[in-house]
XYZ file of C-alpha atoms in Angstrom:
145
model
C 0.000 0.000 0.000
C 1.402 3.380 -1.031
C -0.093 6.525 0.543
C -3.369 4.750 1.132
C -3.634 3.732 -2.546
C -3.652 0.185 -3.800
C -4.143 -3.165 -2.185
C -3.550 -3.871 1.445
C -1.571 -6.904 0.394
C -0.841 -8.120 -3.134
C -1.204 -11.733 -1.998
C -3.689 -13.702 -4.053
C -4.518 -10.762 -6.362
C -2.390 -11.802 -9.333
C -0.452 -8.527 -8.977
C 2.859 -7.671 -7.449
C 1.341 -4.689 -5.657
C 3.325 -2.023 -7.534
C 1.232 1.166 -7.848
C 1.564 3.233 -11.025
C 0.149 6.627 -11.860
C -2.202 7.102 -14.758
C -0.174 9.083 -17.295
C -3.127 9.525 -19.626
C -5.337 11.348 -17.168
C -5.020 15.013 -18.172
C -6.350 17.373 -15.554
C -7.955 20.604 -16.735
C -6.110 23.819 -15.930
C -7.913 25.626 -13.155
C -6.044 28.935 -12.898
C -5.485 31.546 -15.543
C -2.049 32.954 -16.193
C -1.801 36.594 -15.200
C 0.472 38.927 -17.121
C 2.204 41.648 -15.192
C 2.792 45.152 -16.484
C 6.290 46.576 -16.695
C 7.397 48.604 -13.714
C 9.896 51.445 -13.884
C 12.804 50.620 -16.197
C 11.823 46.953 -16.368
C 11.659 45.704 -19.937
C 12.498 49.032 -21.507
C 16.163 48.236 -22.017
C 17.230 51.142 -19.833
C 20.782 51.280 -18.567
C 21.170 51.074 -14.807
C 23.068 53.933 -13.268
C 26.378 53.394 -11.536
C 26.424 54.085 -7.808
C 28.837 56.972 -7.256
C 29.601 55.912 -3.672
C 30.710 52.460 -4.788
C 32.863 53.928 -7.563
C 34.473 56.343 -5.080
C 35.117 53.504 -2.608
C 36.736 51.406 -5.332
C 38.930 54.344 -6.370
C 40.099 54.842 -2.770
C 40.688 51.098 -2.385
C 42.912 51.063 -5.479
C 44.934 53.993 -4.086
C 45.329 52.242 -0.717
C 46.441 49.041 -2.455
C 49.177 50.914 -4.325
C 50.291 52.580 -1.088
C 50.526 49.254 0.739
C 52.642 47.828 -2.086
C 54.883 50.908 -1.956
C 55.200 50.599 1.825
C 56.280 46.957 1.548
C 58.842 47.897 -1.074
C 60.237 50.712 1.093
C 60.471 48.451 4.139
C 62.413 45.894 2.112
C 64.799 48.642 0.945
C 65.534 49.553 4.578
C 63.995 53.029 4.973
C 63.139 54.339 8.448
C 59.566 54.757 9.635
C 59.706 58.571 9.276
C 60.998 58.365 5.715
C 58.372 55.755 4.830
C 55.497 57.859 6.201
C 56.785 60.946 4.359
C 57.077 59.077 1.048
C 53.639 57.516 1.528
C 52.084 60.956 2.124
C 53.667 62.276 -1.059
C 52.558 59.215 -3.021
C 49.003 59.475 -1.635
C 48.729 63.108 -2.723
C 50.032 62.370 -6.212
C 47.778 59.302 -6.640
C 44.693 61.216 -5.483
C 45.459 64.083 -7.863
C 46.000 61.615 -10.678
C 42.747 59.759 -9.981
C 40.802 63.012 -9.646
C 42.092 64.266 -12.997
C 41.252 60.893 -14.561
C 37.706 60.899 -13.169
C 37.135 64.514 -14.288
C 38.329 63.869 -17.827
C 36.143 60.742 -17.970
C 38.692 58.397 -19.464
C 39.898 55.671 -17.163
C 43.039 54.269 -18.794
C 44.390 52.667 -15.622
C 41.775 49.913 -15.447
C 41.427 48.606 -18.963
C 40.110 45.235 -17.824
C 36.880 45.168 -15.883
C 35.510 41.845 -14.692
C 31.865 40.861 -15.039
C 31.318 41.282 -11.312
C 32.222 44.981 -11.351
C 28.812 46.088 -12.547
C 29.148 49.693 -11.396
C 32.368 50.187 -13.364
C 30.677 48.668 -16.404
C 27.672 50.957 -15.958
C 29.918 54.024 -15.594
C 31.830 53.077 -18.743
C 28.528 52.582 -20.597
C 27.315 56.018 -19.449
C 30.521 57.592 -20.819
C 30.031 55.760 -24.119
C 26.428 56.973 -24.344
C 27.500 60.565 -23.617
C 30.083 60.327 -26.402
C 27.447 58.951 -28.766
C 24.966 61.694 -27.832
C 27.624 64.346 -28.435
C 28.524 62.809 -31.797
C 24.888 62.681 -32.914
C 24.078 66.084 -31.478
C 21.355 64.806 -29.147
C 20.801 67.197 -26.253
C 17.503 66.201 -24.602
C 17.030 62.582 -23.588
C 13.758 61.406 -22.016
C 14.155 59.645 -18.681
C 17.724 60.816 -18.046
């Protein structure tokens, strides 16, 4: 017996007691399929905007990574702690100026490869490409932007 279906015991029935489902019994569909309307930018092919805070955090993280590498290199070369901190301050200022000028000009040549997981960098690059295209075509007013 399987879930209360079938014989109590197959003994003497001429069957082995195996219960099969009826594959040819087609049940009528009871519920109707509801279609949902598009909401916001859904389905319109709109480009998602890059989050400026995440882009700024990533920029600062890249600067800090370069500074840590420089600090390790200076320690290996045998500089004192005062000299290391002075050189790191100078390097931080120059890297921040360089990254600010790069972000203002809009071309980011330092990170040519962007992985698929860096969606905000991809979105920012796409926005720059669309701005270039709009300028080339002479489009000034864009709906929804």
